[in-house]
């Protein structure tokens, strides 16, 4: 892939002749091969993608393996599109297992009549996202379904990563006393999608937080931080993830509303739309469960507390923060080197047979944060 | 998985309360967790499927990796359903790379309103197919799309297998002089689907040939057969696969129509529907490219030439077959131990700069078998 760059690629399909995807593009004949050429041009995997399966050499024998299908509507939204989302989402799932993401497969389900130009844009976006994360798209598949039996583009990406350490990074490893570190402000992805879908306009454009998380995780691992668990806050948001973890680890969690960063415009949009930001999906946010450090040894250095975008930053930088000085300074420094303004401690793990997640509100009251029955926002990923 | 069997499983979702899939089943909340419980019950992967990615230990460092999405319509057909097809298809792609299939991911895109009972049937069928092939379904994902934006069930399966040998089994390894071995009669899968879709009835039910191919391939490898290439004959059928191989290997291919087994009822259905069986999709048929053996050393033993189902078996068992005695007897014996009646030699690879595939017809004339533009049958896999 080293000789190739995704900028200035020329689409090998003549768009004037084939402005739309036809049923025949999924049929195994010449048109499908032309479509495959489009993917090969973008993904640069000519040697491998043409066989039934690709052969990969790995440097270790412990791998991480994950799959996700992406059905986000609309296909394009501020801060991303279905293509970059499909790459980042699967890269992030590998990262959350403590793995170095290496390879992705990509499988498209296209609706007859889809604009070929849009497909080409999505494919290029995938390649750019793959390059950014250092993963290779190595094998693929395309199906075409009749008009009205799909919705433009559905994408499945499945990822393989290599695990280069002996840690057990998993919900079951979470223990009472662990602190919960969060890498940034919540709820932007879901609100960005919803704003486009509902035609809402705000003073500032709310952009999705979609971003790859592999680099920050690999840096945490390289620094030998004792990580018990990592989770990205996608469908169901922070609240659902914390509930999944308390159930799996048979512990309780206490978080502090005043420590959880939410941008003011996002908070406002949530109030207009009737959503709770704790349950809204993110695509570039994760929590890390890390044992509490000795308060005396690790004094936390202060860093600027506002990113200039109207984001109020309370959290562990605030002198009144109860976790100030308790967290691994090195872990927070690494997280802030990737996410400068909002990497914070939001709470801790406690003993609790009932596996409850409790939120201490800004006015000091406590409430239980339960799993929702369904979800606030359908088709946000 | 050893303590579990897929028979007599009880669906953990109360079907009377939730007879249909709701948008909320894809939303990250309680209902989605209930749906995940259904998959865990069938696939028996409770320890692994709940985290973002599964961790797998491999015994080697050369893996095969492949992906396919399945959009077959109808979901159930004689000889199979979308679930078994989604397992067999991906298992077969791994086998065609000469790999031992080990692990599958499965990702569902469900249409709102889908019958939960049908989903449960499909999930059980997947598990049975996985057990039959010796693969484990280890990680998964579910998305739900609005009514009219999908078509019941779409399934992506992505597979990881291990390559335990040093052979380069690939189209590029095909050489002039290679014989082309086929494991059975053609065109049943596509015709079985088409018959259901068009409401056609024949004297005998035409069943799909959908079946896993890993075992026969592993036996060929274990017997140290010199295999140059393996390909399963899915979308586009035998004709498309042979064209892909001549293009990749820069060779020509000659096949003999009289040697290619097609069941009489399937041939009749093809004539009624206006299809050429050479282009119709199969889901349990493959070709193996194996160097020609010394005619004197390897006399082919005769085996019964009719399977009693109206299948006329000419092929290499026929004393007039031009390839009689040329093929690796051991390879054919192994193929016949899995596919008793129709494992045959159908032609050979020749030198040809134009990469043509030529068919010698039953009356002795020759015609070029080209790639079709689209496909005869949409959504057969």
XYZ file of C-alpha atoms in Angstrom:
762
model
C 0.000 0.000 0.000
C 3.028 2.261 0.420
C 3.120 3.508 -3.165
C -0.488 4.508 -3.184
C -2.315 7.458 -1.801
C -6.030 7.901 -1.613
C -5.970 11.489 -2.834
C -6.735 12.202 -6.447
C -7.919 8.716 -7.261
C -9.835 8.355 -10.500
C -12.965 6.240 -10.381
C -12.521 3.366 -12.863
C -16.262 3.176 -13.560
C -17.461 5.640 -16.227
C -20.010 7.514 -14.117
C -21.816 8.979 -17.127
C -22.410 5.504 -18.502
C -23.260 3.948 -15.140
C -24.640 6.746 -12.943
C -26.507 4.257 -10.750
C -25.960 0.833 -9.229
C -27.822 -1.860 -11.168
C -28.893 -5.318 -9.991
C -26.274 -6.670 -12.403
C -23.505 -4.978 -10.404
C -24.040 -7.680 -7.791
C -24.323 -10.578 -10.168
C -20.890 -12.103 -10.625
C -20.488 -10.927 -14.228
C -18.574 -8.154 -16.005
C -20.377 -5.309 -14.242
C -19.580 -6.762 -10.836
C -15.945 -7.072 -11.830
C -16.007 -3.400 -12.822
C -17.383 -2.566 -9.385
C -14.660 -4.677 -7.776
C -12.138 -2.616 -9.763
C -13.538 0.469 -8.064
C -12.866 -1.061 -4.659
C -9.414 -2.224 -5.704
C -8.561 1.282 -6.924
C -9.540 2.782 -3.581
C -8.319 0.047 -1.253
C -5.216 -0.982 -3.202
C -5.573 -4.670 -2.500
C -5.386 -5.992 -6.042
C -3.295 -9.019 -5.189
C -5.542 -10.330 -2.518
C -9.123 -9.264 -2.970
C -9.689 -11.347 -6.076
C -9.517 -14.737 -4.384
C -12.166 -16.262 -2.166
C -10.217 -15.471 0.975
C -7.106 -13.452 1.672
C -4.073 -15.007 3.331
C -2.506 -12.996 6.127
C 0.740 -13.458 8.020
C 0.528 -12.534 11.681
C 3.376 -11.875 14.065
C 1.670 -13.444 17.068
C -0.942 -16.055 17.728
C -3.422 -14.129 19.828
C -5.856 -12.152 17.745
C -8.910 -9.992 18.315
C -11.861 -10.435 15.962
C -14.936 -8.209 15.728
C -17.783 -7.394 13.363
C -20.266 -4.555 12.878
C -22.785 -3.658 10.228
C -23.453 0.017 9.592
C -26.896 1.227 8.539
C -26.595 4.889 9.524
C -29.133 7.261 8.039
C -28.260 9.736 6.506
C -25.144 8.432 4.741
C -23.351 11.781 5.191
C -23.450 13.932 8.323
C -21.300 16.667 9.893
C -18.002 15.108 10.939
C -18.292 11.899 8.957
C -20.150 9.508 6.724
C -21.081 5.818 6.694
C -17.690 4.938 5.186
C -15.437 6.545 7.798
C -17.851 5.387 10.510
C -17.638 1.776 9.293
C -13.844 1.871 9.493
C -13.545 3.799 12.768
C -16.244 1.767 14.503
C -14.590 -1.574 13.861
C -11.079 -0.239 14.489
C -12.360 1.017 17.839
C -13.875 -2.326 18.781
C -10.479 -3.950 18.192
C -8.778 -1.215 20.218
C -11.235 -1.771 23.072
C -10.014 -5.376 23.241
C -6.491 -4.019 23.670
C -5.531 -5.094 20.169
C -3.515 -3.436 17.432
C -5.957 -3.210 14.506
C -4.427 -4.674 11.344
C -6.944 -5.862 8.772
C -10.531 -5.158 7.788
C -12.934 -6.946 5.501
C -15.665 -4.837 3.940
C -18.979 -6.059 2.606
C -21.501 -3.813 0.889
C -25.245 -4.325 0.516
C -26.238 -1.768 -2.113
C -29.735 -0.776 -3.125
C -30.474 -0.839 -6.824
C -30.485 2.744 -8.099
C -27.867 4.044 -5.640
C -25.820 6.882 -7.117
C -22.460 5.494 -8.220
C -20.880 8.845 -7.381
C -22.045 8.523 -3.777
C -20.650 5.004 -3.565
C -17.314 6.260 -4.873
C -17.265 9.014 -2.234
C -18.005 6.497 0.526
C -15.323 4.107 -0.724
C -12.720 6.883 -0.750
C -13.759 7.968 2.727
C -13.242 4.388 3.938
C -9.764 4.305 2.483
C -8.814 7.622 4.089
C -10.098 6.395 7.453
C -8.191 3.132 7.043
C -4.968 5.007 6.315
C -5.511 7.218 9.352
C -5.843 4.158 11.583
C -3.085 2.158 9.940
C -5.384 -0.704 8.958
C -5.608 -2.401 5.582
C -8.845 -3.320 3.850
C -7.882 -6.730 2.513
C -10.979 -8.562 1.335
C -14.542 -7.734 0.421
C -17.926 -8.593 -1.007
C -20.793 -6.772 -2.704
C -24.459 -7.622 -2.946
C -27.132 -5.605 -4.708
C -30.769 -5.768 -3.571
C -33.845 -4.556 -5.437
C -35.039 -0.989 -5.110
C -37.065 -0.632 -1.904
C -35.417 -3.686 -0.294
C -32.436 -1.812 1.106
C -31.591 1.804 1.882
C -28.766 3.103 -0.267
C -25.716 1.552 1.384
C -25.287 -0.884 4.239
C -21.688 -1.744 5.124
C -20.287 -4.556 7.208
C -16.718 -4.286 8.373
C -15.046 -7.093 10.262
C -11.661 -6.589 11.834
C -8.657 -8.621 12.870
C -6.094 -7.226 15.261
C -3.154 -8.647 17.113
C -2.872 -8.682 20.891
C 0.691 -7.935 21.896
C 0.377 -8.109 25.673
C -0.775 -10.536 28.350
C -3.359 -8.329 30.080
C -6.972 -9.440 30.416
C -8.767 -6.290 29.274
C -12.408 -7.214 29.746
C -15.518 -6.254 31.740
C -14.865 -9.153 34.107
C -11.529 -7.612 35.121
C -13.168 -4.474 36.519
C -12.761 -4.217 40.319
C -14.046 -2.018 43.124
C -11.668 0.907 43.445
C -11.105 1.295 39.714
C -11.422 4.840 38.451
C -13.362 5.529 35.262
C -11.534 7.722 32.760
C -13.410 9.227 29.824
C -11.658 10.710 26.777
C -14.002 13.556 25.867
C -17.378 15.219 25.720
C -20.475 13.105 25.204
C -23.400 12.814 22.812
C -22.114 14.598 19.728
C -22.450 11.726 17.268
C -26.087 10.968 17.994
C -27.069 14.633 18.033
C -25.169 15.369 14.795
C -27.113 12.583 13.041
C -30.396 13.610 14.582
C -29.940 17.267 13.656
C -29.493 16.352 9.970
C -32.371 13.899 10.026
C -34.774 16.336 11.656
C -33.500 19.357 9.719
C -32.526 21.167 12.930
C -30.121 24.086 12.790
C -28.097 25.321 15.714
C -25.835 28.361 16.026
C -22.801 26.122 15.709
C -22.712 22.939 13.645
C -22.603 19.934 15.917
C -20.100 17.537 14.408
C -19.939 13.835 15.104
C -17.093 12.789 17.385
C -16.359 9.816 15.084
C -12.635 9.137 15.329
C -10.275 6.178 15.579
C -9.214 5.236 19.112
C -6.466 2.740 18.406
C -3.562 5.125 18.793
C -4.467 6.323 22.281
C -5.085 2.750 23.433
C -1.775 1.531 22.023
C -0.025 4.424 23.790
C -1.709 3.494 27.086
C -0.588 -0.109 26.608
C 2.956 0.895 25.643
C 3.205 2.996 28.824
C 2.375 -0.134 30.797
C -0.722 1.416 32.353
C -2.667 -1.214 34.298
C -5.905 -1.216 32.293
C -8.742 -3.397 33.561
C -11.280 -2.633 30.851
C -11.868 -0.402 27.835
C -15.239 0.301 26.225
C -16.358 2.671 23.505
C -19.639 4.448 24.108
C -21.640 3.649 20.991
C -25.274 2.487 20.906
C -26.963 3.222 24.200
C -24.232 5.676 25.204
C -22.296 5.876 28.473
C -25.252 4.755 30.585
C -25.739 1.450 28.737
C -22.024 0.650 28.680
C -21.663 1.210 32.425
C -24.682 -1.011 33.072
C -23.211 -3.769 30.888
C -19.990 -3.591 32.857
C -21.559 -3.614 36.325
C -23.600 -6.656 35.285
C -20.585 -8.496 33.864
C -18.222 -7.630 36.717
C -20.829 -7.843 39.538
C -19.860 -4.428 40.876
C -21.480 -1.021 41.253
C -20.470 2.266 39.659
C -20.798 5.828 40.910
C -20.414 8.689 38.452
C -20.634 12.401 39.040
C -22.741 14.445 36.627
C -20.640 17.554 37.199
C -17.549 15.695 35.975
C -19.049 14.483 32.686
C -18.244 16.857 29.847
C -21.106 17.730 27.509
C -20.837 20.691 25.151
C -23.334 23.426 25.869
C -24.787 23.349 22.353
C -25.130 19.570 22.572
C -26.786 19.836 25.969
C -29.174 22.397 24.497
C -29.980 20.176 21.521
C -30.587 17.236 23.863
C -33.055 19.331 25.841
C -34.892 20.433 22.676
C -35.063 16.853 21.389
C -35.847 15.329 24.762
C -32.727 13.150 24.988
C -30.481 12.379 27.904
C -26.832 12.772 26.761
C -25.854 9.818 28.933
C -27.801 7.535 26.578
C -26.844 9.155 23.274
C -24.377 7.294 21.041
C -20.797 8.450 20.528
C -18.330 7.149 17.934
C -15.036 8.413 19.310
C -15.501 8.204 23.062
C -14.401 5.481 25.431
C -14.030 4.747 29.098
C -10.934 3.171 30.623
C -11.098 1.370 33.967
C -7.819 1.893 35.762
C -6.972 1.144 39.400
C -6.827 4.132 41.724
C -3.299 5.308 42.437
C -1.786 6.440 45.687
C -2.965 10.018 46.164
C 0.376 11.215 47.561
C 2.559 9.866 44.807
C 0.593 11.152 41.859
C -0.232 14.835 41.942
C -2.152 15.754 38.857
C -0.768 18.614 36.824
C -3.286 21.209 35.757
C -3.914 21.778 32.064
C -6.140 24.372 30.365
C -9.750 23.822 31.305
C -11.619 25.118 28.295
C -11.194 24.278 24.635
C -12.555 27.615 23.492
C -15.623 25.985 21.931
C -17.991 26.633 24.763
C -17.133 23.343 26.423
C -17.130 23.747 30.155
C -14.515 21.536 31.668
C -15.064 20.661 35.263
C -13.861 17.164 35.821
C -10.663 16.161 37.524
C -8.841 19.370 36.720
C -11.131 21.257 39.025
C -9.619 21.706 42.526
C -12.917 20.513 43.988
C -12.948 17.284 41.971
C -13.128 14.349 44.370
C -10.811 12.286 42.156
C -8.168 14.993 41.812
C -4.798 13.388 42.308
C -6.177 9.859 42.592
C -5.917 8.838 38.997
C -2.912 7.620 37.145
C -1.331 10.874 36.038
C 0.413 9.082 33.198
C -2.863 7.628 31.890
C -4.566 11.010 31.890
C -1.545 12.647 30.270
C -1.603 10.081 27.470
C -5.335 10.493 26.965
C -4.941 14.276 26.906
C -2.103 14.073 24.396
C -4.735 12.650 21.995
C -7.824 14.434 23.350
C -6.447 17.675 24.784
C -9.422 19.182 26.513
C -11.751 16.648 27.948
C -9.959 13.536 29.134
C -11.241 13.268 32.669
C -12.115 10.994 35.575
C -15.896 10.707 35.879
C -16.351 8.250 38.713
C -15.342 4.995 40.309
C -16.226 1.368 40.754
C -17.643 0.276 44.105
C -18.803 -2.971 45.655
C -22.479 -3.602 44.925
C -24.217 -6.955 44.607
C -27.075 -5.280 42.751
C -24.790 -4.022 39.960
C -26.269 -0.531 40.061
C -24.971 2.528 38.257
C -25.595 5.647 40.336
C -25.342 9.246 39.155
C -24.643 12.036 41.598
C -26.423 14.993 40.029
C -25.127 18.534 39.918
C -27.387 19.472 42.806
C -26.113 16.607 44.915
C -29.012 14.145 44.656
C -28.437 10.566 43.548
C -30.360 8.597 40.961
C -30.015 5.159 39.473
C -29.035 5.095 35.807
C -30.729 2.023 34.358
C -30.608 0.412 30.945
C -33.234 1.808 28.580
C -35.669 -0.623 27.027
C -35.074 0.379 23.438
C -33.024 3.292 22.277
C -33.545 6.973 21.836
C -32.077 7.139 18.360
C -32.483 4.462 15.714
C -29.921 3.910 12.949
C -27.186 6.175 14.250
C -24.478 3.666 13.285
C -19.142 -25.559 23.166
C -18.749 -29.242 23.970
C -21.504 -29.404 26.563
C -24.070 -27.877 24.277
C -26.118 -29.212 21.466
C -28.271 -27.243 19.110
C -31.196 -29.632 19.265
C -34.108 -28.820 21.529
C -32.964 -25.318 22.309
C -35.568 -23.078 23.880
C -35.816 -19.552 22.519
C -35.154 -17.156 25.416
C -37.392 -14.468 23.887
C -41.091 -14.896 24.756
C -42.457 -15.147 21.225
C -46.023 -14.370 22.258
C -44.898 -11.103 23.825
C -42.468 -10.223 21.037
C -43.736 -11.916 17.866
C -41.900 -9.406 15.655
C -38.591 -7.600 15.554
C -38.951 -3.985 16.686
C -36.651 -1.036 15.958
C -35.781 -1.125 19.661
C -34.262 -4.617 19.235
C -31.341 -2.890 17.501
C -31.007 -0.012 19.899
C -28.484 -0.969 22.568
C -31.059 -1.251 25.369
C -32.786 -4.088 27.195
C -34.554 -5.453 24.126
C -31.293 -5.691 22.214
C -29.743 -7.544 25.117
C -32.649 -9.960 25.004
C -31.979 -10.510 21.305
C -28.293 -11.066 22.050
C -29.388 -13.711 24.571
C -31.131 -15.499 21.707
C -27.884 -15.591 19.737
C -25.924 -16.689 22.797
C -28.383 -19.517 23.411
C -27.969 -20.786 19.874
C -24.279 -20.113 19.363
C -23.096 -20.857 22.904
C -20.552 -18.072 23.010
C -21.587 -16.382 26.232
C -18.067 -15.686 27.424
C -16.939 -13.927 24.334
C -19.766 -12.308 22.433
C -20.493 -9.704 25.079
C -17.297 -7.742 24.642
C -16.459 -5.469 21.721
C -14.170 -8.020 20.147
C -13.404 -11.648 20.857
C -9.880 -12.816 21.603
C -8.766 -15.964 19.797
C -5.709 -18.117 20.236
C -4.329 -19.515 16.991
C -1.895 -22.365 16.555
C -0.109 -20.832 13.584
C 0.550 -17.399 12.197
C -0.822 -17.742 8.674
C -4.536 -17.159 8.508
C -7.210 -16.941 5.829
C -9.805 -14.181 6.131
C -12.970 -13.809 4.073
C -16.321 -12.041 4.151
C -19.714 -12.431 2.479
C -23.106 -10.878 2.956
C -26.162 -13.006 2.231
C -29.343 -11.461 0.851
C -30.954 -14.580 -0.618
C -34.648 -14.364 -1.416
C -36.628 -16.383 -0.300
C -35.129 -16.984 3.164
C -36.063 -20.702 3.050
C -35.722 -22.959 0.004
C -35.435 -26.693 -0.678
C -32.124 -27.889 0.708
C -31.345 -24.884 2.867
C -32.063 -21.410 4.157
C -30.230 -18.103 4.506
C -28.726 -19.268 7.815
C -27.084 -22.479 6.637
C -26.095 -20.732 3.397
C -24.372 -17.928 5.330
C -22.325 -20.469 7.282
C -21.547 -22.834 4.397
C -20.698 -20.032 1.988
C -18.063 -18.484 4.198
C -16.717 -21.838 5.374
C -16.300 -22.731 1.700
C -14.435 -19.532 0.877
C -11.949 -20.361 3.639
C -11.653 -23.927 2.355
C -10.973 -22.641 -1.164
C -7.959 -20.787 0.225
C -6.719 -24.131 1.552
C -7.501 -23.113 5.128
C -9.023 -24.979 8.037
C -12.098 -22.899 8.923
C -12.145 -22.056 12.644
C -14.167 -18.984 13.534
C -17.057 -16.997 12.129
C -18.470 -13.617 13.008
C -22.127 -13.060 12.225
C -23.854 -9.745 11.695
C -27.592 -9.392 11.117
C -29.440 -6.555 9.436
C -33.069 -7.182 10.365
C -36.114 -5.453 8.967
C -38.556 -4.069 11.497
C -41.559 -6.396 11.673
C -39.622 -9.598 10.893
C -41.171 -12.642 12.548
C -39.131 -13.487 15.634
C -39.958 -17.155 15.072
C -38.334 -17.029 11.630
C -35.242 -15.379 13.077
C -35.019 -18.111 15.703
C -35.252 -20.786 12.981
C -32.494 -19.117 10.974
C -30.263 -18.762 14.023
C -30.669 -22.457 14.874
C -29.953 -23.408 11.276
C -26.725 -21.393 11.445
C -25.647 -23.190 14.579
C -26.360 -26.612 13.065
C -24.369 -25.684 9.957
C -21.514 -24.401 12.115
C -21.411 -27.660 14.077
C -21.404 -29.653 10.851
C -18.373 -27.721 9.599
C -16.562 -27.616 12.920
C -16.508 -23.815 13.070
C -17.449 -21.639 16.007
C -19.551 -18.494 15.771
C -17.624 -16.294 18.172
C -18.757 -12.699 17.783
C -21.679 -10.821 16.325
C -23.709 -7.708 15.749
C -27.344 -6.819 15.066
C -28.875 -3.811 13.393
C -32.570 -3.184 12.808
C -33.750 -1.013 9.906
C -37.186 0.481 9.386
C -39.903 -1.471 7.618
C -39.405 -1.181 3.860
C -35.685 -0.372 4.197
C -34.523 -3.971 4.335
C -35.925 -7.349 3.341
C -36.460 -9.598 6.332
C -32.944 -10.775 7.094
C -29.558 -9.931 5.644
C -26.614 -11.787 7.173
C -22.913 -11.093 6.974
C -20.538 -13.836 7.988
C -16.815 -13.273 8.085
C -14.458 -16.164 8.616
C -11.008 -16.823 9.970
C -9.182 -20.039 9.187
C -5.702 -21.309 9.709
C -3.395 -22.357 6.875
C -1.434 -25.393 7.923
C 0.642 -25.966 4.795
C 3.090 -24.076 2.593
C 1.271 -24.476 -0.744
C 0.257 -21.427 -2.773
C -3.332 -22.340 -3.617
C -4.396 -19.445 -5.821
C -5.533 -18.649 -9.373
C -2.004 -17.487 -10.213
C -0.666 -20.988 -9.491
C -2.739 -22.573 -12.276
C -0.559 -23.903 -15.109
C -1.057 -25.351 -18.572
C -1.484 -29.103 -18.192
C -3.521 -28.872 -14.996
C -6.651 -30.977 -15.007
C -9.912 -29.499 -13.733
C -11.749 -31.689 -11.228
C -15.363 -30.917 -10.316
C -17.082 -32.414 -7.250
C -20.625 -32.786 -8.524
C -23.568 -31.839 -10.693
C -24.152 -28.177 -11.510
C -26.850 -25.540 -11.191
C -29.042 -26.944 -8.438
C -28.771 -24.049 -6.004
C -29.797 -21.347 -8.453
C -32.632 -23.415 -9.890
C -33.909 -24.410 -6.428
C -34.147 -20.724 -5.479
C -35.671 -19.752 -8.791
C -38.282 -22.501 -8.650
C -39.527 -21.264 -5.261
C -39.451 -17.642 -6.341
C -41.351 -18.287 -9.556
C -43.696 -20.863 -8.018
C -42.532 -23.542 -10.443
C -43.206 -27.198 -9.680
C -41.281 -30.078 -11.135
C -41.851 -33.833 -10.836
C -39.004 -34.033 -8.347
C -38.094 -31.266 -5.909
C -34.835 -29.673 -6.944
C -32.826 -29.153 -3.779
C -30.001 -26.693 -3.380
C -26.539 -28.276 -3.336
C -25.560 -26.005 -0.411
C -23.032 -27.945 1.645
C -19.751 -27.311 3.462
C -16.607 -28.136 1.475
C -13.973 -27.875 4.159
C -13.743 -31.575 4.931
C -13.034 -32.707 1.377
C -10.430 -29.952 0.945
C -8.689 -30.835 4.221
C -8.627 -34.484 3.122
C -7.059 -33.514 -0.217
C -4.439 -31.467 1.632
C -3.775 -34.232 4.156
C -3.192 -36.674 1.281
C -0.513 -34.318 -0.020
C -2.272 -33.841 -3.347
C -0.529 -31.135 -5.361
C -3.352 -28.602 -5.605
C -2.755 -25.479 -7.683
C -6.098 -23.796 -7.146
C -9.532 -24.353 -5.611
C -12.652 -22.347 -6.372
C -16.272 -22.735 -5.414
C -18.807 -22.095 -8.144
C -21.102 -19.497 -6.609
C -22.332 -16.309 -8.311
C -21.823 -16.548 -12.041
C -21.389 -20.329 -11.874
C -18.662 -22.483 -13.451
C -18.326 -20.251 -16.514
C -17.517 -17.089 -14.543
C -15.079 -18.851 -12.223
C -13.142 -20.368 -15.124
C -12.953 -16.961 -16.821
C -11.647 -15.361 -13.620
C -8.963 -18.009 -13.401
C -7.819 -17.807 -17.030
C -7.556 -14.026 -16.636
C -5.583 -14.255 -13.384
C -3.275 -17.069 -14.518
C -2.925 -15.910 -18.164
C -3.846 -19.356 -19.488
C -6.666 -20.908 -21.492
C -9.111 -23.596 -20.440
C -10.851 -26.313 -22.453
C -13.851 -28.076 -20.954
C -15.991 -30.805 -22.433
C -19.772 -30.402 -22.164
C -20.314 -34.162 -22.174
C -18.198 -34.472 -19.034
C -20.053 -31.854 -16.982
C -22.743 -33.446 -14.817
C -26.119 -31.733 -14.792
C -29.186 -33.520 -13.448
C -31.848 -34.114 -16.080
C -34.547 -32.306 -14.083
C -32.196 -29.363 -13.552
C -31.321 -29.300 -17.242
C -35.063 -29.299 -18.020
C -35.724 -26.455 -15.586
C -32.853 -24.473 -17.089
C -34.385 -24.905 -20.534
C -37.834 -23.795 -19.316
C -36.366 -20.753 -17.553
C -33.915 -19.922 -20.318
C -30.758 -20.362 -18.233
C -27.423 -21.914 -19.102
C -26.403 -24.258 -16.252
C -22.785 -23.214 -16.730
C -23.685 -19.739 -15.413
C -26.073 -20.772 -12.644
C -24.855 -20.447 -9.045
C -23.972 -23.451 -6.902
C -23.300 -23.467 -3.163
C -21.596 -26.808 -2.695
C -19.599 -27.239 -5.876
C -15.957 -26.498 -6.506
C -13.227 -27.055 -9.034
C -9.732 -28.235 -8.134
C -6.796 -27.589 -10.454
C -4.388 -30.489 -10.155
C -1.419 -31.337 -12.390
C -1.944 -34.179 -14.854
C -0.441 -37.456 -13.711
C 1.462 -40.043 -15.692
C -1.192 -42.020 -17.562
C 0.596 -45.331 -17.087
C 1.063 -45.078 -13.351
C -2.438 -44.085 -12.408
C -5.186 -46.263 -13.789
C -8.514 -45.004 -12.618
C -10.761 -47.509 -10.938
C -14.325 -47.543 -12.148
C -17.100 -46.694 -9.718
C -20.887 -46.777 -10.205
C -21.893 -44.304 -12.863
C -25.387 -43.322 -11.842
C -26.670 -42.123 -8.479
C -30.154 -43.428 -9.100
C -31.638 -39.935 -9.224
C -31.688 -39.565 -12.957
C -28.192 -38.139 -13.022
C -26.353 -39.347 -16.063
C -22.713 -39.756 -15.287
C -20.426 -39.608 -18.238
C -17.279 -37.942 -17.131
C -13.979 -39.636 -16.493
C -15.495 -42.959 -15.570
C -16.636 -43.393 -19.120
C -14.176 -45.517 -21.169
C -14.331 -42.864 -23.894
C -13.413 -40.018 -21.573
C -10.285 -38.285 -22.869
C -9.003 -37.724 -19.328
C -9.513 -41.301 -18.209
C -6.442 -42.411 -16.359
C -4.761 -39.003 -16.528
C -5.990 -37.580 -13.294
C -4.675 -38.170 -9.828
C -6.549 -41.282 -8.807
C -6.072 -40.411 -5.157
C -7.601 -36.941 -5.641
C -10.654 -38.339 -7.390
C -11.027 -41.075 -4.790
C -11.007 -38.511 -1.998
C -13.504 -36.318 -3.797
C -15.738 -39.337 -4.431
C -15.542 -40.374 -0.781
C -17.368 -37.111 -0.020
C -19.365 -36.774 -3.255
C -19.916 -40.367 -4.376
C -21.464 -39.990 -7.777
C -20.271 -36.982 -9.633
C -16.670 -36.118 -8.836
C -15.185 -35.932 -12.311
C -12.554 -34.382 -14.567
C -14.193 -31.839 -16.857
C -11.267 -30.397 -18.788
C -7.778 -29.023 -18.710
C -5.690 -25.897 -18.703
C -3.852 -24.976 -21.911
C -1.524 -22.222 -23.028
C -3.475 -19.237 -24.372
C -2.438 -15.592 -24.309
C -6.056 -14.560 -24.822
C -7.219 -16.294 -21.628
C -10.172 -17.942 -23.358
C -12.441 -20.601 -21.919
C -13.593 -22.987 -24.651
C -16.409 -25.524 -24.397
C -16.453 -28.587 -26.618
C -20.163 -29.249 -27.065
C -21.787 -32.673 -27.065
C -21.959 -32.610 -30.864
C -18.270 -31.784 -31.139
C -18.386 -28.075 -31.980
C -16.418 -25.563 -29.922
C -17.627 -22.278 -28.503
C -16.099 -19.617 -26.334
C -17.592 -19.321 -22.847
C -17.350 -15.652 -21.940
C -18.190 -13.751 -18.793
C -21.782 -12.544 -18.715
C -22.401 -8.842 -18.280
C -24.731 -9.122 -15.335
C -26.178 -12.279 -13.934
C -29.014 -14.571 -14.755
C -30.324 -14.816 -11.215
C -30.318 -11.973 -8.729
C -30.159 -12.539 -4.975
C -29.435 -16.259 -4.994
C -26.961 -15.906 -2.130
